[in-house]
């Protein structure tokens, strides 16, 4: 990663210096123009027009080629750096055990798309503009001072005022850009949340309320965006004012000096037409890098807001999922699982063990840590204190993938992909007929218009709550696991449907499958061989 970062920096520095060299070529081209027009006024017979024009266009072509090459290098470096950050975020979020400070799915999508793209103009425009504004104006100032201390004095006073006002305006721009980026993430989260519940919202007639929420959120984002634009227009107005005054004062001094009306400001010698034209050509170019820097100043403000959000995300303490998530062979047999002095997120859990073939119900009020125990058992989170062992070996990165290869997972809230029911069951793998039978899913498939090829939405369109639970149970059983972890499998189900789901779970356990269930359902708990009652005990963990 460090080598990649060095390569990016090297490319960005090369592109920035190429843009500087392209800008410096204009000084040579301006010298040719000044010599040509100045000599035409005094000794036109000395001007060889064709060679002069050829040299001028050659320099202009080199400048254009240099700028194009610089932009190509900077664009490639920006693409690579943004791709690197995207890969970093995807990898970290995939391995993370909890939701990040970036927000929900909508805010994360906004970061991966719109927000990271805000880095592109910063990498391609701001850094080269900052380097040009450091090198080119100083060189022009030195050339101007050689010909006229008066012109150099005008540039010296007008030039620094622009960065000073840019810095003052930039403080406000940074805050406004940060607020705007925050609103983008919040609006994306709101959109994803409302879309995921769109069917339910329509059923309860909540459309007007949802529309009002979106109107308020979008109006807030509009106000944030307009605040950034107001600051941008203010800073550009200040810049144009000072640059126009500077160029006008240089033009006045050069014009009156050439007319012989002014005899000061030229180091005791008369200003020649060549030098006068050259100074007139250099004056706008003195302010051009500062114009470019001002135009990219707000790119910097937006990029710094994104970089600050990324930095906060990198340093935020979050649990990491054990293992790599790669497909590996499972452990040779069901181990004895032990919880030993485990504490996590401030909750102290009792010591217990799970033997092969056990059916265990985790009981306790909400917040006691039932779902957390399931996540710890699956290696989706690492305990803050204590350890979980498999036949005496600690559950860690080396064992987690092989242990998870033995586990079937039935979450509390069913989630689906916008694919066929068959794909949602096996994710492309072959369907296990026993899993379909144990989950009592056959009658559901017979009812659907295209059977297991019926397209499901992310909310399981066409499935009732109980049918969705059966699909998640069949999904958990499809890989023929030796251990099944189920989180509230009968919650919010009617008695008949809950009994069907319980029967499916017991069919898995009957031939010796190990079953661990977090539940509030006393009927389900009574069917288990053991019950572990959790108390919401907090401690130093």
Short mmCIF file of C-alpha atoms in Angstrom, two decimals:
data_model
loop_
_atom_site.label_atom_id
_atom_site.label_comp_id
_atom_site.label_asym_id
_atom_site.label_seq_id
_atom_site.Cartn_x
_atom_site.Cartn_y
_atom_site.Cartn_z
CA UNK A 1 0.00 0.00 0.00
CA UNK A 2 2.88 2.35 0.82
CA UNK A 3 4.48 1.63 -2.57
CA UNK A 4 1.18 2.39 -4.30
CA UNK A 5 0.91 5.68 -2.43
CA UNK A 6 4.43 6.65 -3.46
CA UNK A 7 3.62 5.87 -7.09
CA UNK A 8 0.52 8.08 -6.95
CA UNK A 9 2.44 10.97 -5.38
CA UNK A 10 5.19 10.64 -7.97
CA UNK A 11 2.68 10.79 -10.83
CA UNK A 12 0.86 13.76 -9.28
CA UNK A 13 4.14 15.66 -8.80
CA UNK A 14 5.21 14.89 -12.38
CA UNK A 15 1.87 16.10 -13.75
CA UNK A 16 2.00 19.29 -11.66
CA UNK A 17 5.52 20.15 -12.85
CA UNK A 18 4.56 19.47 -16.47
CA UNK A 19 1.75 22.00 -16.10
CA UNK A 20 4.28 24.49 -14.70
CA UNK A 21 6.64 23.94 -17.65
CA UNK A 22 3.75 24.40 -20.07
CA UNK A 23 2.89 27.71 -18.39
CA UNK A 24 6.52 28.86 -18.56
CA UNK A 25 6.60 28.25 -22.32
CA UNK A 26 4.15 31.16 -22.62
CA UNK A 27 6.86 33.50 -21.30
CA UNK A 28 9.04 32.57 -24.30
CA UNK A 29 6.11 32.89 -26.70
CA UNK A 30 5.22 36.29 -25.20
CA UNK A 31 8.84 37.40 -25.65
CA UNK A 32 8.65 36.52 -29.36
CA UNK A 33 5.36 38.42 -29.75
CA UNK A 34 6.77 41.45 -27.91
CA UNK A 35 9.97 41.46 -29.98
CA UNK A 36 7.98 41.14 -33.22
CA UNK A 37 5.52 43.97 -32.55
CA UNK A 38 8.09 46.18 -30.83
CA UNK A 39 10.54 45.82 -33.70
CA UNK A 40 7.81 46.45 -36.29
CA UNK A 41 7.27 49.83 -34.62
CA UNK A 42 10.95 50.80 -34.67
CA UNK A 43 12.78 48.80 -37.38
CA UNK A 44 10.34 46.70 -39.43
CA UNK A 45 13.05 45.66 -41.88
CA UNK A 46 14.70 43.54 -39.14
CA UNK A 47 11.67 41.31 -38.72
CA UNK A 48 11.75 37.95 -40.51
CA UNK A 49 8.04 37.22 -40.26
CA UNK A 50 7.88 33.57 -41.38
CA UNK A 51 10.59 32.18 -39.03
CA UNK A 52 9.17 34.22 -36.16
CA UNK A 53 5.66 32.89 -36.71
CA UNK A 54 7.00 29.34 -37.05
CA UNK A 55 8.89 29.56 -33.76
CA UNK A 56 5.84 31.05 -32.05
CA UNK A 57 3.52 28.26 -33.21
CA UNK A 58 6.12 25.64 -32.29
CA UNK A 59 6.22 26.99 -28.74
CA UNK A 60 2.44 27.17 -28.64
CA UNK A 61 2.21 23.55 -29.81
CA UNK A 62 4.70 22.47 -27.16
CA UNK A 63 2.67 24.28 -24.52
CA UNK A 64 -0.56 22.61 -25.66
CA UNK A 65 1.10 19.19 -25.77
CA UNK A 66 2.61 19.74 -22.32
CA UNK A 67 -0.76 20.70 -20.83
CA UNK A 68 -2.46 17.69 -22.46
CA UNK A 69 0.25 15.34 -21.20
CA UNK A 70 0.03 16.81 -17.71
CA UNK A 71 -3.75 16.40 -17.65
CA UNK A 72 -3.43 12.81 -18.86
CA UNK A 73 -0.97 11.94 -16.09
CA UNK A 74 -3.04 13.73 -13.44
CA UNK A 75 -6.26 12.08 -14.64
CA UNK A 76 -4.70 8.61 -14.51
CA UNK A 77 -3.28 9.30 -11.04
CA UNK A 78 -6.66 10.59 -9.82
CA UNK A 79 -8.44 7.51 -11.21
CA UNK A 80 -5.96 5.21 -9.49
CA UNK A 81 -6.12 7.02 -6.15
CA UNK A 82 -9.95 7.13 -6.10
CA UNK A 83 -10.07 3.44 -7.06
CA UNK A 84 -7.65 2.68 -4.22
CA UNK A 85 -9.82 4.53 -1.68
CA UNK A 86 -12.96 2.79 -2.97
CA UNK A 87 -11.26 -0.59 -2.62
CA UNK A 88 -10.14 0.34 0.90
CA UNK A 89 -13.67 1.32 1.94
CA UNK A 90 -15.24 -1.79 0.37
CA UNK A 91 -12.72 -4.11 2.01
CA UNK A 92 -13.03 -2.46 5.42
CA UNK A 93 -16.84 -2.37 5.33
CA UNK A 94 -16.97 -5.99 4.20
CA UNK A 95 -14.80 -7.11 7.11
CA UNK A 96 -16.36 -4.77 9.67
CA UNK A 97 -18.61 -6.22 12.32
CA UNK A 98 -20.78 -3.11 12.79
CA UNK A 99 -22.05 -0.18 10.75
CA UNK A 100 -19.48 2.54 10.23
CA UNK A 101 -19.65 6.21 11.07
CA UNK A 102 -20.14 6.93 7.36
CA UNK A 103 -23.80 6.06 7.88
CA UNK A 104 -26.15 3.52 6.37
CA UNK A 105 -26.27 2.02 2.89
CA UNK A 106 -27.31 5.33 1.28
CA UNK A 107 -24.54 7.36 2.90
CA UNK A 108 -22.01 4.67 2.03
CA UNK A 109 -23.17 4.71 -1.61
CA UNK A 110 -22.89 8.50 -1.63
CA UNK A 111 -19.33 8.24 -0.31
CA UNK A 112 -18.37 5.64 -2.92
CA UNK A 113 -19.88 7.67 -5.74
CA UNK A 114 -20.48 11.40 -5.45
CA UNK A 115 -18.20 12.21 -2.51
CA UNK A 116 -15.10 10.37 -3.74
CA UNK A 117 -15.56 11.98 -7.13
CA UNK A 118 -15.11 15.34 -5.34
CA UNK A 119 -11.45 14.33 -4.94
CA UNK A 120 -10.92 14.28 -8.71
CA UNK A 121 -10.91 18.07 -9.38
CA UNK A 122 -8.82 18.53 -6.23
CA UNK A 123 -6.15 16.11 -7.49
CA UNK A 124 -6.29 17.32 -11.09
CA UNK A 125 -6.70 21.08 -10.61
CA UNK A 126 -5.85 22.33 -7.15
CA UNK A 127 -2.37 20.86 -6.67
CA UNK A 128 -1.05 21.87 -10.13
CA UNK A 129 -2.65 25.31 -9.71
CA UNK A 130 -0.99 25.75 -6.32
CA UNK A 131 2.42 24.86 -7.78
CA UNK A 132 1.93 27.20 -10.77
CA UNK A 133 0.85 30.03 -8.47
CA UNK A 134 4.07 29.53 -6.50
CA UNK A 135 6.50 29.43 -9.46
CA UNK A 136 5.08 31.44 -12.36
CA UNK A 137 4.13 34.73 -10.58
CA UNK A 138 7.53 34.92 -8.86
CA UNK A 139 9.34 34.49 -12.18
CA UNK A 140 7.13 37.11 -13.87
CA UNK A 141 7.69 39.44 -10.94
CA UNK A 142 11.46 39.07 -11.37
CA UNK A 143 11.23 39.75 -15.13
CA UNK A 144 9.00 42.77 -14.52
CA UNK A 145 11.37 44.14 -11.88
CA UNK A 146 14.26 43.88 -14.37
CA UNK A 147 12.42 46.20 -16.76
CA UNK A 148 10.49 48.43 -14.36
CA UNK A 149 10.36 48.73 -10.60
CA UNK A 150 6.97 50.49 -10.93
CA UNK A 151 5.33 47.50 -12.66
CA UNK A 152 6.93 45.12 -10.17
CA UNK A 153 5.56 47.24 -7.32
CA UNK A 154 2.02 47.13 -8.75
CA UNK A 155 2.18 43.36 -9.12
CA UNK A 156 3.77 42.95 -5.70
CA UNK A 157 0.91 44.81 -4.00
CA UNK A 158 -1.96 43.37 -6.06
CA UNK A 159 -0.81 39.75 -6.09
CA UNK A 160 -0.64 38.86 -2.35
CA UNK A 161 -4.06 40.41 -1.68
CA UNK A 162 -5.69 37.65 -3.73
CA UNK A 163 -4.39 34.67 -1.68
CA UNK A 164 -5.15 36.59 1.51
CA UNK A 165 -8.81 37.10 0.59
CA UNK A 166 -8.98 33.52 -0.72
CA UNK A 167 -7.80 32.23 2.65
CA UNK A 168 -10.39 34.34 4.49
CA UNK A 169 -13.18 33.15 2.23
CA UNK A 170 -11.80 29.61 2.32
CA UNK A 171 -12.49 29.21 6.02
CA UNK A 172 -16.18 29.75 5.42
CA UNK A 173 -16.09 27.59 2.27
CA UNK A 174 -14.63 24.65 4.18
CA UNK A 175 -17.44 24.69 6.75
CA UNK A 176 -20.12 25.11 4.09
CA UNK A 177 -18.69 22.24 2.01
CA UNK A 178 -18.55 19.94 5.06
CA UNK A 179 -22.20 20.71 5.85
CA UNK A 180 -23.18 20.10 2.24
CA UNK A 181 -21.39 16.72 2.13
CA UNK A 182 -23.15 15.74 5.36
CA UNK A 183 -26.52 16.60 3.84
CA UNK A 184 -25.72 14.49 0.74
CA UNK A 185 -25.10 11.43 2.92
CA UNK A 186 -28.20 12.04 5.05
CA UNK A 187 -30.43 12.44 1.98
CA UNK A 188 -29.03 9.23 0.45
CA UNK A 189 -29.71 7.34 3.68
CA UNK A 190 -33.28 8.71 3.75
CA UNK A 191 -33.84 7.63 0.15
CA UNK A 192 -32.62 4.07 0.75
CA UNK A 193 -34.66 3.78 3.95
CA UNK A 194 -37.87 4.93 2.30
CA UNK A 195 -37.37 2.83 -0.83
CA UNK A 196 -36.80 -0.31 1.23
CA UNK A 197 -40.15 0.22 2.97
CA UNK A 198 -42.01 1.59 -0.04
CA UNK A 199 -44.56 -1.22 -0.19
CA UNK A 200 -45.48 -0.90 3.49
CA UNK A 201 -45.63 2.90 3.26
CA UNK A 202 -48.08 2.70 0.38
CA UNK A 203 -50.24 0.22 2.26
CA UNK A 204 -50.60 2.50 5.28
CA UNK A 205 -51.12 5.62 3.16
CA UNK A 206 -47.95 7.37 4.32
CA UNK A 207 -47.15 8.79 0.88
CA UNK A 208 -47.79 12.47 1.71
CA UNK A 209 -45.63 12.26 4.83
CA UNK A 210 -42.77 10.65 2.90
CA UNK A 211 -43.02 13.29 0.17
CA UNK A 212 -42.92 16.03 2.80
CA UNK A 213 -39.82 14.44 4.37
CA UNK A 214 -38.06 14.37 1.00
CA UNK A 215 -39.08 17.96 0.30
CA UNK A 216 -37.61 19.13 3.61
CA UNK A 217 -34.39 17.13 3.13
CA UNK A 218 -33.87 18.29 -0.46
CA UNK A 219 -34.59 21.90 0.50
CA UNK A 220 -31.96 21.65 3.24
CA UNK A 221 -29.45 20.29 0.71
CA UNK A 222 -30.36 23.09 -1.71
CA UNK A 223 -29.65 25.69 0.95
CA UNK A 224 -26.28 24.09 1.75
CA UNK A 225 -25.38 24.01 -1.94
CA UNK A 226 -26.38 27.64 -2.48
CA UNK A 227 -24.26 28.64 0.52
CA UNK A 228 -21.22 27.06 -1.16
CA UNK A 229 -22.03 28.77 -4.47
CA UNK A 230 -22.44 32.17 -2.79
CA UNK A 231 -18.99 31.85 -1.28
CA UNK A 232 -17.56 30.79 -4.66
CA UNK A 233 -19.05 33.83 -6.42
CA UNK A 234 -17.82 36.16 -3.69
CA UNK A 235 -14.23 34.92 -3.86
CA UNK A 236 -14.14 35.03 -7.68
CA UNK A 237 -15.49 38.61 -7.63
CA UNK A 238 -12.74 39.72 -5.26
CA UNK A 239 -10.14 37.98 -7.42
CA UNK A 240 -11.31 39.59 -10.66
CA UNK A 241 -11.43 43.02 -9.04
CA UNK A 242 -7.81 42.97 -7.90
CA UNK A 243 -6.48 41.34 -11.07
CA UNK A 244 -8.34 43.85 -13.28
CA UNK A 245 -6.98 46.76 -11.25
CA UNK A 246 -3.44 45.36 -11.43
CA UNK A 247 -3.53 44.85 -15.20
CA UNK A 248 -5.10 48.28 -15.73
CA UNK A 249 -2.43 50.05 -13.67
CA UNK A 250 0.36 48.27 -15.60
CA UNK A 251 -1.27 49.19 -18.91
CA UNK A 252 -1.60 52.86 -17.84
CA UNK A 253 2.04 53.07 -16.77
CA UNK A 254 3.31 51.36 -19.95
CA UNK A 255 1.15 53.51 -22.22
CA UNK A 256 2.13 56.84 -20.68
CA UNK A 257 5.78 55.79 -20.52
CA UNK A 258 5.85 54.93 -24.24
CA UNK A 259 4.17 58.27 -24.99
CA UNK A 260 6.89 60.02 -22.98
CA UNK A 261 4.49 61.38 -20.38
CA UNK A 262 6.14 59.45 -17.52
CA UNK A 263 9.87 59.41 -16.89
CA UNK A 264 9.98 57.35 -13.68
CA UNK A 265 9.68 53.69 -12.77
CA UNK A 266 12.17 52.38 -15.35
CA UNK A 267 15.53 52.36 -13.53
CA UNK A 268 16.60 55.62 -15.16
CA UNK A 269 16.20 54.48 -18.76
CA UNK A 270 13.44 54.89 -21.31
CA UNK A 271 11.01 52.04 -21.77
CA UNK A 272 11.45 50.40 -25.19
CA UNK A 273 8.42 49.27 -27.22
CA UNK A 274 9.60 45.65 -26.97
CA UNK A 275 9.79 45.84 -23.15
CA UNK A 276 6.48 47.68 -22.98
CA UNK A 277 4.61 45.09 -25.05
CA UNK A 278 6.28 42.31 -23.07
CA UNK A 279 5.15 43.82 -19.76
CA UNK A 280 1.61 44.17 -21.10
CA UNK A 281 1.60 40.49 -22.07
CA UNK A 282 3.07 39.37 -18.74
CA UNK A 283 0.65 41.27 -16.51
CA UNK A 284 -2.44 39.09 -17.20
CA UNK A 285 -0.27 35.97 -17.02
CA UNK A 286 0.89 37.04 -13.55
CA UNK A 287 -2.70 36.78 -12.30
CA UNK A 288 -3.70 33.70 -14.36
CA UNK A 289 -2.18 31.11 -11.95
CA UNK A 290 -3.94 32.91 -9.10
CA UNK A 291 -7.20 32.73 -11.07
CA UNK A 292 -6.66 29.00 -11.55
CA UNK A 293 -5.94 28.59 -7.85
CA UNK A 294 -9.10 30.50 -6.92
CA UNK A 295 -11.17 28.36 -9.31
CA UNK A 296 -9.75 25.23 -7.67
CA UNK A 297 -10.02 26.64 -4.13
CA UNK A 298 -13.54 25.34 -3.69
CA UNK A 299 -12.50 21.98 -5.10
CA UNK A 300 -10.05 21.92 -2.23
CA UNK A 301 -12.75 22.79 0.31
CA UNK A 302 -15.02 19.99 -0.93
CA UNK A 303 -12.15 17.50 -1.07
CA UNK A 304 -10.97 18.36 2.43
CA UNK A 305 -14.48 17.75 3.76
CA UNK A 306 -14.43 14.29 2.16
CA UNK A 307 -10.88 13.58 3.35
CA UNK A 308 -11.81 14.61 6.90
CA UNK A 309 -14.78 12.23 6.80
CA UNK A 310 -12.51 9.44 5.53
CA UNK A 311 -9.91 10.16 8.22
CA UNK A 312 -12.56 10.01 10.95
CA UNK A 313 -13.80 6.76 9.43
CA UNK A 314 -10.29 5.26 9.44
CA UNK A 315 -9.63 6.02 13.10
CA UNK A 316 -13.06 5.14 14.50
CA UNK A 317 -12.91 2.04 16.72
CA UNK A 318 -14.95 -0.74 15.16
CA UNK A 319 -14.96 -4.48 15.59
CA UNK A 320 -13.50 -6.51 12.75
CA UNK A 321 -15.00 -9.70 11.50
CA UNK A 322 -12.74 -12.70 11.98
CA UNK A 323 -11.27 -14.47 8.98
CA UNK A 324 -11.19 -13.43 5.35
CA UNK A 325 -14.58 -14.66 4.11
CA UNK A 326 -12.97 -16.98 1.55
CA UNK A 327 -14.50 -20.36 0.70
CA UNK A 328 -12.61 -23.07 2.61
CA UNK A 329 -13.26 -26.63 3.72
CA UNK A 330 -15.07 -26.98 7.07
CA UNK A 331 -13.60 -28.41 10.25
CA UNK A 332 -13.53 -32.25 10.31
CA UNK A 333 -16.23 -32.49 12.97
CA UNK A 334 -18.43 -30.49 15.28
CA UNK A 335 -16.20 -29.15 18.11
CA UNK A 336 -17.11 -28.39 21.70
CA UNK A 337 -17.68 -24.64 21.89
CA UNK A 338 -16.93 -22.80 25.14
CA UNK A 339 -17.49 -19.20 26.24
CA UNK A 340 -14.83 -18.29 28.80
CA UNK A 341 -15.14 -14.95 30.65
CA UNK A 342 -16.48 -13.27 27.50
CA UNK A 343 -17.45 -9.59 27.64
CA UNK A 344 -18.41 -7.45 24.68
CA UNK A 345 -19.72 -3.91 24.28
CA UNK A 346 -19.99 -3.53 28.03
CA UNK A 347 -22.01 -6.75 28.56
CA UNK A 348 -20.58 -9.62 30.61
CA UNK A 349 -21.77 -13.04 29.42
CA UNK A 350 -21.98 -16.21 31.51
CA UNK A 351 -19.57 -19.08 30.89
CA UNK A 352 -21.21 -21.95 29.01
CA UNK A 353 -20.44 -24.66 26.51
CA UNK A 354 -22.23 -26.09 23.49
CA UNK A 355 -21.77 -29.78 22.79
CA UNK A 356 -22.25 -31.51 19.43
CA UNK A 357 -25.95 -32.16 18.88
CA UNK A 358 -27.08 -29.64 21.52
CA UNK A 359 -30.24 -27.61 21.00
CA UNK A 360 -29.82 -24.40 23.00
CA UNK A 361 -32.26 -21.53 23.53
CA UNK A 362 -30.80 -18.15 24.50
CA UNK A 363 -33.39 -16.34 26.59
CA UNK A 364 -33.49 -12.88 28.12
CA UNK A 365 -35.03 -9.48 27.74
CA UNK A 366 -34.16 -7.17 24.85
CA UNK A 367 -30.63 -5.84 25.21
CA UNK A 368 -29.39 -8.81 27.24
CA UNK A 369 -27.06 -9.82 24.37
CA UNK A 370 -28.78 -12.77 22.67
CA UNK A 371 -28.08 -11.57 19.12
CA UNK A 372 -24.56 -10.55 20.16
CA UNK A 373 -23.82 -14.10 21.33
CA UNK A 374 -24.89 -15.42 17.92
CA UNK A 375 -22.59 -12.95 16.16
CA UNK A 376 -19.73 -13.85 18.49
CA UNK A 377 -20.37 -17.56 17.91
CA UNK A 378 -20.23 -17.02 14.14
CA UNK A 379 -17.01 -15.02 14.38
CA UNK A 380 -18.72 -11.94 12.96
CA UNK A 381 -17.43 -9.95 15.94
CA UNK A 382 -14.46 -10.36 18.24
CA UNK A 383 -15.08 -10.26 22.01
CA UNK A 384 -13.58 -7.32 23.89
CA UNK A 385 -12.48 -9.62 26.73
CA UNK A 386 -12.30 -13.35 27.30
CA UNK A 387 -12.24 -15.96 24.57
CA UNK A 388 -14.35 -18.44 22.64
CA UNK A 389 -12.74 -21.85 22.09
CA UNK A 390 -13.38 -24.73 19.69
CA UNK A 391 -12.13 -27.95 21.25
CA UNK A 392 -9.80 -25.80 23.34
CA UNK A 393 -8.40 -23.78 20.40
CA UNK A 394 -9.30 -20.08 20.43
CA UNK A 395 -11.68 -18.90 17.73
CA UNK A 396 -9.51 -16.51 15.71
CA UNK A 397 -8.71 -15.52 12.14
CA UNK A 398 -7.08 -18.88 11.45
CA UNK A 399 -10.15 -20.93 12.46
CA UNK A 400 -13.01 -18.54 11.68
CA UNK A 401 -13.48 -19.35 7.97
CA UNK A 402 -13.39 -23.14 8.52
CA UNK A 403 -15.77 -22.79 11.48
CA UNK A 404 -18.21 -20.64 9.51
CA UNK A 405 -18.15 -23.22 6.70
CA UNK A 406 -20.04 -25.48 9.15
CA UNK A 407 -22.65 -22.87 10.11
CA UNK A 408 -26.06 -22.01 8.72
CA UNK A 409 -27.31 -18.50 9.60
CA UNK A 410 -30.97 -17.50 9.93
CA UNK A 411 -31.21 -13.75 10.62
CA UNK A 412 -34.05 -12.05 12.43
CA UNK A 413 -34.98 -9.80 9.49
CA UNK A 414 -35.18 -11.56 6.08
CA UNK A 415 -33.10 -9.92 3.35
CA UNK A 416 -33.21 -10.81 -0.33
CA UNK A 417 -31.47 -9.93 -3.56
CA UNK A 418 -33.43 -8.70 -6.55
CA UNK A 419 -33.00 -12.11 -8.19
CA UNK A 420 -34.97 -15.33 -8.45
CA UNK A 421 -36.05 -17.27 -5.36
CA UNK A 422 -33.72 -20.08 -6.46
CA UNK A 423 -30.75 -17.71 -6.48
CA UNK A 424 -31.77 -16.30 -3.10
CA UNK A 425 -31.71 -19.82 -1.68
CA UNK A 426 -28.37 -21.03 -3.03
CA UNK A 427 -26.64 -17.92 -4.45
CA UNK A 428 -25.87 -19.87 -7.60
CA UNK A 429 -25.12 -23.18 -5.88
CA UNK A 430 -27.20 -26.29 -6.42
CA UNK A 431 -30.39 -26.44 -4.33
CA UNK A 432 -30.59 -29.01 -1.56
CA UNK A 433 -33.94 -30.81 -1.69
CA UNK A 434 -33.70 -31.78 1.97
CA UNK A 435 -33.34 -28.10 2.92
CA UNK A 436 -36.50 -27.22 0.97
CA UNK A 437 -38.37 -30.06 2.65
CA UNK A 438 -37.15 -29.26 6.19
CA UNK A 439 -38.15 -25.61 5.75
CA UNK A 440 -41.57 -26.78 4.48
CA UNK A 441 -41.09 -24.59 1.44
CA UNK A 442 -42.57 -26.91 -1.19
CA UNK A 443 -46.11 -25.57 -0.83
CA UNK A 444 -44.79 -22.01 -1.13
CA UNK A 445 -43.02 -22.88 -4.39
CA UNK A 446 -46.18 -24.49 -5.74
CA UNK A 447 -48.14 -21.28 -5.06
CA UNK A 448 -45.70 -18.91 -6.77
CA UNK A 449 -46.34 -18.19 -10.49
CA UNK A 450 -42.90 -19.38 -11.65
CA UNK A 451 -41.94 -21.57 -8.72
CA UNK A 452 -38.34 -21.10 -7.61
CA UNK A 453 -37.70 -18.90 -10.66
CA UNK A 454 -40.06 -16.23 -9.35
CA UNK A 455 -38.28 -12.90 -9.14
CA UNK A 456 -38.05 -11.47 -5.61
CA UNK A 457 -37.48 -7.86 -4.75
CA UNK A 458 -35.23 -6.81 -1.90
CA UNK A 459 -38.26 -6.98 0.40
CA UNK A 460 -39.32 -10.43 -0.78
CA UNK A 461 -42.20 -9.32 -2.99
CA UNK A 462 -44.91 -11.97 -3.23
CA UNK A 463 -43.95 -13.66 0.06
CA UNK A 464 -45.77 -13.32 3.35
CA UNK A 465 -43.82 -12.86 6.56
CA UNK A 466 -43.96 -16.55 7.39
CA UNK A 467 -42.98 -17.58 3.86
CA UNK A 468 -40.03 -15.21 3.95
CA UNK A 469 -38.90 -16.87 7.21
CA UNK A 470 -39.14 -20.28 5.58
CA UNK A 471 -37.01 -19.06 2.67
CA UNK A 472 -34.32 -17.82 5.07
CA UNK A 473 -34.46 -21.17 6.91
CA UNK A 474 -34.08 -23.07 3.62
CA UNK A 475 -31.20 -20.76 2.69
CA UNK A 476 -29.48 -21.51 6.03
CA UNK A 477 -29.95 -25.26 5.54
CA UNK A 478 -29.02 -25.35 1.84
CA UNK A 479 -25.31 -25.84 2.48
CA UNK A 480 -25.96 -28.83 4.78
CA UNK A 481 -24.48 -27.13 7.86
CA UNK A 482 -23.65 -28.96 11.07
CA UNK A 483 -24.58 -25.91 13.18
CA UNK A 484 -27.59 -23.63 12.75
CA UNK A 485 -27.72 -20.20 14.39
CA UNK A 486 -31.18 -18.62 14.32
CA UNK A 487 -32.09 -15.15 15.60
CA UNK A 488 -35.75 -14.82 16.63
CA UNK A 489 -36.97 -17.27 13.96
CA UNK A 490 -40.64 -17.10 15.10
CA UNK A 491 -40.90 -13.37 15.89
CA UNK A 492 -44.01 -11.64 14.54
CA UNK A 493 -45.48 -14.88 13.16
CA UNK A 494 -48.93 -16.27 13.82
CA UNK A 495 -49.16 -19.47 15.86
CA UNK A 496 -49.65 -21.78 12.86
CA UNK A 497 -46.77 -20.34 10.87
CA UNK A 498 -44.52 -20.27 13.95
CA UNK A 499 -45.28 -23.95 14.56
CA UNK A 500 -44.28 -24.76 10.96
CA UNK A 501 -40.97 -22.92 11.36
CA UNK A 502 -40.30 -24.66 14.71
CA UNK A 503 -40.98 -28.05 13.09
CA UNK A 504 -38.46 -27.20 10.36
CA UNK A 505 -35.85 -26.31 12.96
CA UNK A 506 -36.43 -29.53 14.89
CA UNK A 507 -36.15 -31.59 11.71
CA UNK A 508 -32.65 -30.15 11.31
CA UNK A 509 -31.73 -31.01 14.91
CA UNK A 510 -33.27 -34.53 14.87
CA UNK A 511 -30.37 -36.30 13.07
CA UNK A 512 -27.81 -34.63 15.37
CA UNK A 513 -27.54 -31.05 14.10
CA UNK A 514 -26.43 -28.46 16.65
CA UNK A 515 -29.03 -25.70 17.07
CA UNK A 516 -28.53 -22.39 18.88
CA UNK A 517 -31.50 -20.01 18.89
CA UNK A 518 -32.04 -16.54 20.33
CA UNK A 519 -35.72 -16.22 21.11
CA UNK A 520 -38.49 -14.72 23.21
CA UNK A 521 -40.89 -17.52 22.18
CA UNK A 522 -41.59 -19.86 25.17
CA UNK A 523 -43.06 -22.51 22.84
CA UNK A 524 -39.81 -22.66 20.86
CA UNK A 525 -37.67 -22.55 24.02
CA UNK A 526 -39.49 -25.56 25.47
CA UNK A 527 -38.54 -27.67 22.43
CA UNK A 528 -34.84 -27.07 23.09
CA UNK A 529 -32.77 -29.43 25.27
CA UNK A 530 -31.16 -26.55 27.18
CA UNK A 531 -31.97 -22.94 28.01
CA UNK A 532 -29.46 -20.23 28.85
CA UNK A 533 -31.03 -17.20 30.49
CA UNK A 534 -29.05 -14.00 29.99
CA UNK A 535 -29.13 -11.11 32.42
CA UNK A 536 -28.19 -7.58 31.21
CA UNK A 537 -25.01 -7.51 33.34
CA UNK A 538 -22.67 -4.65 32.50
CA UNK A 539 -19.07 -4.21 33.50
CA UNK A 540 -15.76 -2.63 32.59
CA UNK A 541 -15.77 -4.27 29.19
#
